[in-house]
């Protein structure tokens, strides 16, 4: 399975909205799109998943266009504690992780 | 337990030795996954269990790596004749059930990992 593509790093400031986009060029018809967050010395933590259109939970929103070739994770009003690596793994079951996006939130 | 537990949290071993890494998944989760993660990289898939059987072991790098899950709960990853290149964080994850076609998947719950250092 080819890996997804996302920016290596992003910087933001507290209180801003952050959008991280992922390319899913090889997504399969049945695959859901999932996002994970990882802090140092911890395993990844499941954040959100969706199939198409928009999904929102208490942590983030996920936007998926009709062609499903990309997705955008939106984090509203980030804080310092949102500094982490964010992954959008490929696959519907056997998740294939890329390098992730290292988000740095500054005061 | 409340989460996925991995033991030990840290393991230092000498090159050529045998090691076992243990994973206790969330109670009732039938699917269990092993990944390994090197510094600055995303987790790399190793093996997936559905119940007691290995449904996909295509990520195991070579025959020095082996994993078991004899009773469908606890799993052990075994590495023979360790090499310095095996040094990494080994992550275990579980989910209520594995992938199944068009069914809505469950997110994985990962443990904190075992940091293996081969010297």
mmCIF file with all atom_site columns, N, CA, C and O in Angstrom, chain B residues 10-48:
data_model
loop_
_atom_site.group_PDB
_atom_site.id
_atom_site.type_symbol
_atom_site.label_atom_id
_atom_site.label_alt_id
_atom_site.label_comp_id
_atom_site.label_asym_id
_atom_site.label_entity_id
_atom_site.label_seq_id
_atom_site.pdbx_PDB_ins_code
_atom_site.Cartn_x
_atom_site.Cartn_y
_atom_site.Cartn_z
_atom_site.occupancy
_atom_site.B_iso_or_equiv
_atom_site.pdbx_formal_charge
_atom_site.auth_seq_id
_atom_site.auth_comp_id
_atom_site.auth_asym_id
_atom_site.auth_atom_id
_atom_site.pdbx_PDB_model_num
ATOM 1   N N  . UNK B 1 10 ? 10.990  -0.604  28.873 1.00 0.00 ? 10 UNK B N  1
ATOM 2   C CA . UNK B 1 10 ? 12.323  -0.466  28.303 1.00 0.00 ? 10 UNK B CA 1
ATOM 3   C C  . UNK B 1 10 ? 13.050  -1.796  28.399 1.00 0.00 ? 10 UNK B C  1
ATOM 4   O O  . UNK B 1 10 ? 12.914  -2.509  29.395 1.00 0.00 ? 10 UNK B O  1
ATOM 5   N N  . UNK B 1 11 ? 13.803  -2.114  27.358 1.00 0.00 ? 11 UNK B N  1
ATOM 6   C CA . UNK B 1 11 ? 14.581  -3.351  27.362 1.00 0.00 ? 11 UNK B CA 1
ATOM 7   C C  . UNK B 1 11 ? 15.909  -3.090  26.660 1.00 0.00 ? 11 UNK B C  1
ATOM 8   O O  . UNK B 1 11 ? 15.927  -2.647  25.507 1.00 0.00 ? 11 UNK B O  1
ATOM 9   N N  . UNK B 1 12 ? 16.992  -3.361  27.377 1.00 0.00 ? 12 UNK B N  1
ATOM 10  C CA . UNK B 1 12 ? 18.317  -3.268  26.779 1.00 0.00 ? 12 UNK B CA 1
ATOM 11  C C  . UNK B 1 12 ? 18.870  -4.681  26.708 1.00 0.00 ? 12 UNK B C  1
ATOM 12  O O  . UNK B 1 12 ? 18.856  -5.405  27.705 1.00 0.00 ? 12 UNK B O  1
ATOM 13  N N  . UNK B 1 13 ? 19.331  -5.076  25.553 1.00 0.00 ? 13 UNK B N  1
ATOM 14  C CA . UNK B 1 13 ? 19.856  -6.416  25.381 1.00 0.00 ? 13 UNK B CA 1
ATOM 15  C C  . UNK B 1 13 ? 21.111  -6.378  24.548 1.00 0.00 ? 13 UNK B C  1
ATOM 16  O O  . UNK B 1 13 ? 21.375  -5.419  23.815 1.00 0.00 ? 13 UNK B O  1
ATOM 17  N N  . UNK B 1 14 ? 21.889  -7.434  24.644 1.00 0.00 ? 14 UNK B N  1
ATOM 18  C CA . UNK B 1 14 ? 23.107  -7.517  23.863 1.00 0.00 ? 14 UNK B CA 1
ATOM 19  C C  . UNK B 1 14 ? 22.825  -8.139  22.506 1.00 0.00 ? 14 UNK B C  1
ATOM 20  O O  . UNK B 1 14 ? 21.947  -9.000  22.364 1.00 0.00 ? 14 UNK B O  1
ATOM 21  N N  . UNK B 1 15 ? 23.581  -7.713  21.546 1.00 0.00 ? 15 UNK B N  1
ATOM 22  C CA . UNK B 1 15 ? 23.477  -8.268  20.190 1.00 0.00 ? 15 UNK B CA 1
ATOM 23  C C  . UNK B 1 15 ? 23.573  -9.786  20.256 1.00 0.00 ? 15 UNK B C  1
ATOM 24  O O  . UNK B 1 15 ? 24.429  -10.334 20.940 1.00 0.00 ? 15 UNK B O  1
ATOM 25  N N  . UNK B 1 16 ? 22.662  -10.435 19.552 1.00 0.00 ? 16 UNK B N  1
ATOM 26  C CA . UNK B 1 16 ? 22.650  -11.889 19.504 1.00 0.00 ? 16 UNK B CA 1
ATOM 27  C C  . UNK B 1 16 ? 21.720  -12.550 20.509 1.00 0.00 ? 16 UNK B C  1
ATOM 28  O O  . UNK B 1 16 ? 21.439  -13.750 20.395 1.00 0.00 ? 16 UNK B O  1
ATOM 29  N N  . UNK B 1 17 ? 21.236  -11.786 21.483 1.00 0.00 ? 17 UNK B N  1
ATOM 30  C CA . UNK B 1 17 ? 20.350  -12.359 22.494 1.00 0.00 ? 17 UNK B CA 1
ATOM 31  C C  . UNK B 1 17 ? 18.909  -12.461 21.985 1.00 0.00 ? 17 UNK B C  1
ATOM 32  O O  . UNK B 1 17 ? 18.534  -11.846 20.982 1.00 0.00 ? 17 UNK B O  1
ATOM 33  N N  . UNK B 1 18 ? 18.109  -13.208 22.743 1.00 0.00 ? 18 UNK B N  1
ATOM 34  C CA . UNK B 1 18 ? 16.690  -13.400 22.445 1.00 0.00 ? 18 UNK B CA 1
ATOM 35  C C  . UNK B 1 18 ? 15.854  -12.514 23.377 1.00 0.00 ? 18 UNK B C  1
ATOM 36  O O  . UNK B 1 18 ? 16.181  -12.396 24.558 1.00 0.00 ? 18 UNK B O  1
ATOM 37  N N  . UNK B 1 19 ? 14.816  -11.882 22.839 1.00 0.00 ? 19 UNK B N  1
ATOM 38  C CA . UNK B 1 19 ? 13.954  -11.056 23.679 1.00 0.00 ? 19 UNK B CA 1
ATOM 39  C C  . UNK B 1 19 ? 12.480  -11.366 23.419 1.00 0.00 ? 19 UNK B C  1
ATOM 40  O O  . UNK B 1 19 ? 12.106  -11.794 22.318 1.00 0.00 ? 19 UNK B O  1
ATOM 41  N N  . UNK B 1 20 ? 11.677  -11.134 24.434 1.00 0.00 ? 20 UNK B N  1
ATOM 42  C CA . UNK B 1 20 ? 10.231  -11.264 24.323 1.00 0.00 ? 20 UNK B CA 1
ATOM 43  C C  . UNK B 1 20 ? 9.586   -9.977  24.799 1.00 0.00 ? 20 UNK B C  1
ATOM 44  O O  . UNK B 1 20 ? 9.926   -9.456  25.863 1.00 0.00 ? 20 UNK B O  1
ATOM 45  N N  . UNK B 1 21 ? 8.643   -9.483  24.016 1.00 0.00 ? 21 UNK B N  1
ATOM 46  C CA . UNK B 1 21 ? 7.912   -8.274  24.362 1.00 0.00 ? 21 UNK B CA 1
ATOM 47  C C  . UNK B 1 21 ? 6.448   -8.653  24.512 1.00 0.00 ? 21 UNK B C  1
ATOM 48  O O  . UNK B 1 21 ? 5.890   -9.335  23.653 1.00 0.00 ? 21 UNK B O  1
ATOM 49  N N  . UNK B 1 22 ? 5.820   -8.170  25.583 1.00 0.00 ? 22 UNK B N  1
ATOM 50  C CA . UNK B 1 22 ? 4.462   -8.598  25.900 1.00 0.00 ? 22 UNK B CA 1
ATOM 51  C C  . UNK B 1 22 ? 3.455   -7.478  25.683 1.00 0.00 ? 22 UNK B C  1
ATOM 52  O O  . UNK B 1 22 ? 3.750   -6.305  25.949 1.00 0.00 ? 22 UNK B O  1
ATOM 53  N N  . UNK B 1 23 ? 2.273   -7.860  25.221 1.00 0.00 ? 23 UNK B N  1
ATOM 54  C CA . UNK B 1 23 ? 1.190   -6.906  25.024 1.00 0.00 ? 23 UNK B CA 1
ATOM 55  C C  . UNK B 1 23 ? -0.097  -7.451  25.636 1.00 0.00 ? 23 UNK B C  1
ATOM 56  O O  . UNK B 1 23 ? -0.520  -8.560  25.302 1.00 0.00 ? 23 UNK B O  1
ATOM 57  N N  . UNK B 1 24 ? -0.709  -6.671  26.522 1.00 0.00 ? 24 UNK B N  1
ATOM 58  C CA . UNK B 1 24 ? -2.021  -6.987  27.082 1.00 0.00 ? 24 UNK B CA 1
ATOM 59  C C  . UNK B 1 24 ? -3.044  -6.037  26.453 1.00 0.00 ? 24 UNK B C  1
ATOM 60  O O  . UNK B 1 24 ? -3.070  -4.856  26.797 1.00 0.00 ? 24 UNK B O  1
ATOM 61  N N  . UNK B 1 25 ? -3.876  -6.530  25.556 1.00 0.00 ? 25 UNK B N  1
ATOM 62  C CA . UNK B 1 25 ? -4.832  -5.635  24.902 1.00 0.00 ? 25 UNK B CA 1
ATOM 63  C C  . UNK B 1 25 ? -6.000  -5.294  25.816 1.00 0.00 ? 25 UNK B C  1
ATOM 64  O O  . UNK B 1 25 ? -6.130  -5.844  26.909 1.00 0.00 ? 25 UNK B O  1
ATOM 65  N N  . UNK B 1 26 ? -6.849  -4.419  25.346 1.00 0.00 ? 26 UNK B N  1
ATOM 66  C CA . UNK B 1 26 ? -8.071  -4.115  26.076 1.00 0.00 ? 26 UNK B CA 1
ATOM 67  C C  . UNK B 1 26 ? -8.955  -5.364  26.096 1.00 0.00 ? 26 UNK B C  1
ATOM 68  O O  . UNK B 1 26 ? -9.093  -6.037  25.066 1.00 0.00 ? 26 UNK B O  1
ATOM 69  N N  . UNK B 1 27 ? -9.514  -5.645  27.250 1.00 0.00 ? 27 UNK B N  1
ATOM 70  C CA . UNK B 1 27 ? -10.336 -6.846  27.397 1.00 0.00 ? 27 UNK B CA 1
ATOM 71  C C  . UNK B 1 27 ? -11.478 -6.849  26.385 1.00 0.00 ? 27 UNK B C  1
ATOM 72  O O  . UNK B 1 27 ? -12.201 -5.855  26.226 1.00 0.00 ? 27 UNK B O  1
ATOM 73  N N  . UNK B 1 28 ? -11.608 -7.968  25.689 1.00 0.00 ? 28 UNK B N  1
ATOM 74  C CA . UNK B 1 28 ? -12.688 -8.098  24.716 1.00 0.00 ? 28 UNK B CA 1
ATOM 75  C C  . UNK B 1 28 ? -12.318 -7.695  23.304 1.00 0.00 ? 28 UNK B C  1
ATOM 76  O O  . UNK B 1 28 ? -13.064 -7.972  22.358 1.00 0.00 ? 28 UNK B O  1
ATOM 77  N N  . UNK B 1 29 ? -11.181 -7.043  23.129 1.00 0.00 ? 29 UNK B N  1
ATOM 78  C CA . UNK B 1 29 ? -10.741 -6.677  21.784 1.00 0.00 ? 29 UNK B CA 1
ATOM 79  C C  . UNK B 1 29 ? -10.199 -7.911  21.074 1.00 0.00 ? 29 UNK B C  1
ATOM 80  O O  . UNK B 1 29 ? -9.258  -8.539  21.537 1.00 0.00 ? 29 UNK B O  1
ATOM 81  N N  . UNK B 1 30 ? -10.787 -8.221  19.926 1.00 0.00 ? 30 UNK B N  1
ATOM 82  C CA . UNK B 1 30 ? -10.372 -9.435  19.225 1.00 0.00 ? 30 UNK B CA 1
ATOM 83  C C  . UNK B 1 30 ? -9.198  -9.189  18.285 1.00 0.00 ? 30 UNK B C  1
ATOM 84  O O  . UNK B 1 30 ? -8.478  -10.106 17.940 1.00 0.00 ? 30 UNK B O  1
ATOM 85  N N  . UNK B 1 31 ? -9.023  -7.953  17.855 1.00 0.00 ? 31 UNK B N  1
ATOM 86  C CA . UNK B 1 31 ? -7.943  -7.636  16.924 1.00 0.00 ? 31 UNK B CA 1
ATOM 87  C C  . UNK B 1 31 ? -6.757  -7.044  17.677 1.00 0.00 ? 31 UNK B C  1
ATOM 88  O O  . UNK B 1 31 ? -6.925  -6.199  18.560 1.00 0.00 ? 31 UNK B O  1
ATOM 89  N N  . UNK B 1 32 ? -5.561  -7.493  17.300 1.00 0.00 ? 32 UNK B N  1
ATOM 90  C CA . UNK B 1 32 ? -4.332  -7.017  17.935 1.00 0.00 ? 32 UNK B CA 1
ATOM 91  C C  . UNK B 1 32 ? -3.283  -6.810  16.871 1.00 0.00 ? 32 UNK B C  1
ATOM 92  O O  . UNK B 1 32 ? -3.141  -7.630  15.952 1.00 0.00 ? 32 UNK B O  1
ATOM 93  N N  . UNK B 1 33 ? -2.554  -5.708  16.985 1.00 0.00 ? 33 UNK B N  1
ATOM 94  C CA . UNK B 1 33 ? -1.568  -5.318  15.970 1.00 0.00 ? 33 UNK B CA 1
ATOM 95  C C  . UNK B 1 33 ? -0.232  -5.012  16.645 1.00 0.00 ? 33 UNK B C  1
ATOM 96  O O  . UNK B 1 33 ? -0.190  -4.429  17.712 1.00 0.00 ? 33 UNK B O  1
ATOM 97  N N  . UNK B 1 34 ? 0.829   -5.369  15.954 1.00 0.00 ? 34 UNK B N  1
ATOM 98  C CA . UNK B 1 34 ? 2.173   -4.973  16.377 1.00 0.00 ? 34 UNK B CA 1
ATOM 99  C C  . UNK B 1 34 ? 2.764   -4.037  15.319 1.00 0.00 ? 34 UNK B C  1
ATOM 100 O O  . UNK B 1 34 ? 2.661   -4.312  14.114 1.00 0.00 ? 34 UNK B O  1
ATOM 101 N N  . UNK B 1 35 ? 3.357   -2.967  15.795 1.00 0.00 ? 35 UNK B N  1
ATOM 102 C CA . UNK B 1 35 ? 4.083   -2.025  14.945 1.00 0.00 ? 35 UNK B CA 1
ATOM 103 C C  . UNK B 1 35 ? 5.441   -1.778  15.591 1.00 0.00 ? 35 UNK B C  1
ATOM 104 O O  . UNK B 1 35 ? 5.629   -2.012  16.791 1.00 0.00 ? 35 UNK B O  1
ATOM 105 N N  . UNK B 1 36 ? 6.373   -1.266  14.807 1.00 0.00 ? 36 UNK B N  1
ATOM 106 C CA . UNK B 1 36 ? 7.595   -0.755  15.398 1.00 0.00 ? 36 UNK B CA 1
ATOM 107 C C  . UNK B 1 36 ? 7.854   0.625   14.829 1.00 0.00 ? 36 UNK B C  1
ATOM 108 O O  . UNK B 1 36 ? 7.495   0.915   13.680 1.00 0.00 ? 36 UNK B O  1
ATOM 109 N N  . UNK B 1 37 ? 8.477   1.449   15.646 1.00 0.00 ? 37 UNK B N  1
ATOM 110 C CA . UNK B 1 37 ? 8.679   2.841   15.262 1.00 0.00 ? 37 UNK B CA 1
ATOM 111 C C  . UNK B 1 37 ? 10.109  3.257   15.556 1.00 0.00 ? 37 UNK B C  1
ATOM 112 O O  . UNK B 1 37 ? 10.576  3.156   16.691 1.00 0.00 ? 37 UNK B O  1
ATOM 113 N N  . UNK B 1 38 ? 10.784  3.735   14.523 1.00 0.00 ? 38 UNK B N  1
ATOM 114 C CA . UNK B 1 38 ? 12.130  4.275   14.675 1.00 0.00 ? 38 UNK B CA 1
ATOM 115 C C  . UNK B 1 38 ? 12.029  5.776   14.852 1.00 0.00 ? 38 UNK B C  1
ATOM 116 O O  . UNK B 1 38 ? 11.028  6.399   14.474 1.00 0.00 ? 38 UNK B O  1
ATOM 117 N N  . UNK B 1 39 ? 13.073  6.356   15.391 1.00 0.00 ? 39 UNK B N  1
ATOM 118 C CA . UNK B 1 39 ? 13.078  7.787   15.698 1.00 0.00 ? 39 UNK B CA 1
ATOM 119 C C  . UNK B 1 39 ? 12.776  8.622   14.451 1.00 0.00 ? 39 UNK B C  1
ATOM 120 O O  . UNK B 1 39 ? 13.396  8.428   13.406 1.00 0.00 ? 39 UNK B O  1
ATOM 121 N N  . UNK B 1 40 ? 11.773  9.482   14.571 1.00 0.00 ? 40 UNK B N  1
ATOM 122 C CA . UNK B 1 40 ? 11.443  10.385  13.473 1.00 0.00 ? 40 UNK B CA 1
ATOM 123 C C  . UNK B 1 40 ? 10.601  9.774   12.369 1.00 0.00 ? 40 UNK B C  1
ATOM 124 O O  . UNK B 1 40 ? 10.308  10.444  11.372 1.00 0.00 ? 40 UNK B O  1
ATOM 125 N N  . UNK B 1 41 ? 10.212  8.521   12.538 1.00 0.00 ? 41 UNK B N  1
ATOM 126 C CA . UNK B 1 41 ? 9.408   7.831   11.525 1.00 0.00 ? 41 UNK B CA 1
ATOM 127 C C  . UNK B 1 41 ? 8.037   7.477   12.076 1.00 0.00 ? 41 UNK B C  1
ATOM 128 O O  . UNK B 1 41 ? 7.840   7.427   13.292 1.00 0.00 ? 41 UNK B O  1
ATOM 129 N N  . UNK B 1 42 ? 7.114   7.207   11.197 1.00 0.00 ? 42 UNK B N  1
ATOM 130 C CA . UNK B 1 42 ? 5.817   6.726   11.623 1.00 0.00 ? 42 UNK B CA 1
ATOM 131 C C  . UNK B 1 42 ? 5.882   5.251   11.977 1.00 0.00 ? 42 UNK B C  1
ATOM 132 O O  . UNK B 1 42 ? 6.832   4.560   11.628 1.00 0.00 ? 42 UNK B O  1
ATOM 133 N N  . UNK B 1 43 ? 4.871   4.748   12.670 1.00 0.00 ? 43 UNK B N  1
ATOM 134 C CA . UNK B 1 43 ? 4.851   3.319   13.011 1.00 0.00 ? 43 UNK B CA 1
ATOM 135 C C  . UNK B 1 43 ? 4.834   2.450   11.762 1.00 0.00 ? 43 UNK B C  1
ATOM 136 O O  . UNK B 1 43 ? 4.148   2.763   10.784 1.00 0.00 ? 43 UNK B O  1
ATOM 137 N N  . UNK B 1 44 ? 5.592   1.358   11.804 1.00 0.00 ? 44 UNK B N  1
ATOM 138 C CA . UNK B 1 44 ? 5.704   0.413   10.688 1.00 0.00 ? 44 UNK B CA 1
ATOM 139 C C  . UNK B 1 44 ? 4.981   -0.873  11.056 1.00 0.00 ? 44 UNK B C  1
ATOM 140 O O  . UNK B 1 44 ? 5.277   -1.493  12.087 1.00 0.00 ? 44 UNK B O  1
ATOM 141 N N  . UNK B 1 45 ? 4.035   -1.284  10.233 1.00 0.00 ? 45 UNK B N  1
ATOM 142 C CA . UNK B 1 45 ? 3.237   -2.473  10.508 1.00 0.00 ? 45 UNK B CA 1
ATOM 143 C C  . UNK B 1 45 ? 4.093   -3.732  10.540 1.00 0.00 ? 45 UNK B C  1
ATOM 144 O O  . UNK B 1 45 ? 4.949   -3.946  9.671  1.00 0.00 ? 45 UNK B O  1
ATOM 145 N N  . UNK B 1 46 ? 3.851   -4.603  11.526 1.00 0.00 ? 46 UNK B N  1
ATOM 146 C CA . UNK B 1 46 ? 4.542   -5.884  11.609 1.00 0.00 ? 46 UNK B CA 1
ATOM 147 C C  . UNK B 1 46 ? 3.579   -7.053  11.397 1.00 0.00 ? 46 UNK B C  1
ATOM 148 O O  . UNK B 1 46 ? 3.761   -7.872  10.499 1.00 0.00 ? 46 UNK B O  1
ATOM 149 N N  . UNK B 1 47 ? 2.532   -7.136  12.241 1.00 0.00 ? 47 UNK B N  1
ATOM 150 C CA . UNK B 1 47 ? 1.652   -8.300  12.212 1.00 0.00 ? 47 UNK B CA 1
ATOM 151 C C  . UNK B 1 47 ? 0.306   -7.943  12.818 1.00 0.00 ? 47 UNK B C  1
ATOM 152 O O  . UNK B 1 47 ? 0.209   -7.058  13.666 1.00 0.00 ? 47 UNK B O  1
ATOM 153 N N  . UNK B 1 48 ? -0.738  -8.650  12.346 1.00 0.00 ? 48 UNK B N  1
ATOM 154 C CA . UNK B 1 48 ? -2.107  -8.436  12.815 1.00 0.00 ? 48 UNK B CA 1
ATOM 155 C C  . UNK B 1 48 ? -2.706  -9.783  13.200 1.00 0.00 ? 48 UNK B C  1
ATOM 156 O O  . UNK B 1 48 ? -2.618  -10.752 12.445 1.00 0.00 ? 48 UNK B O  1
#
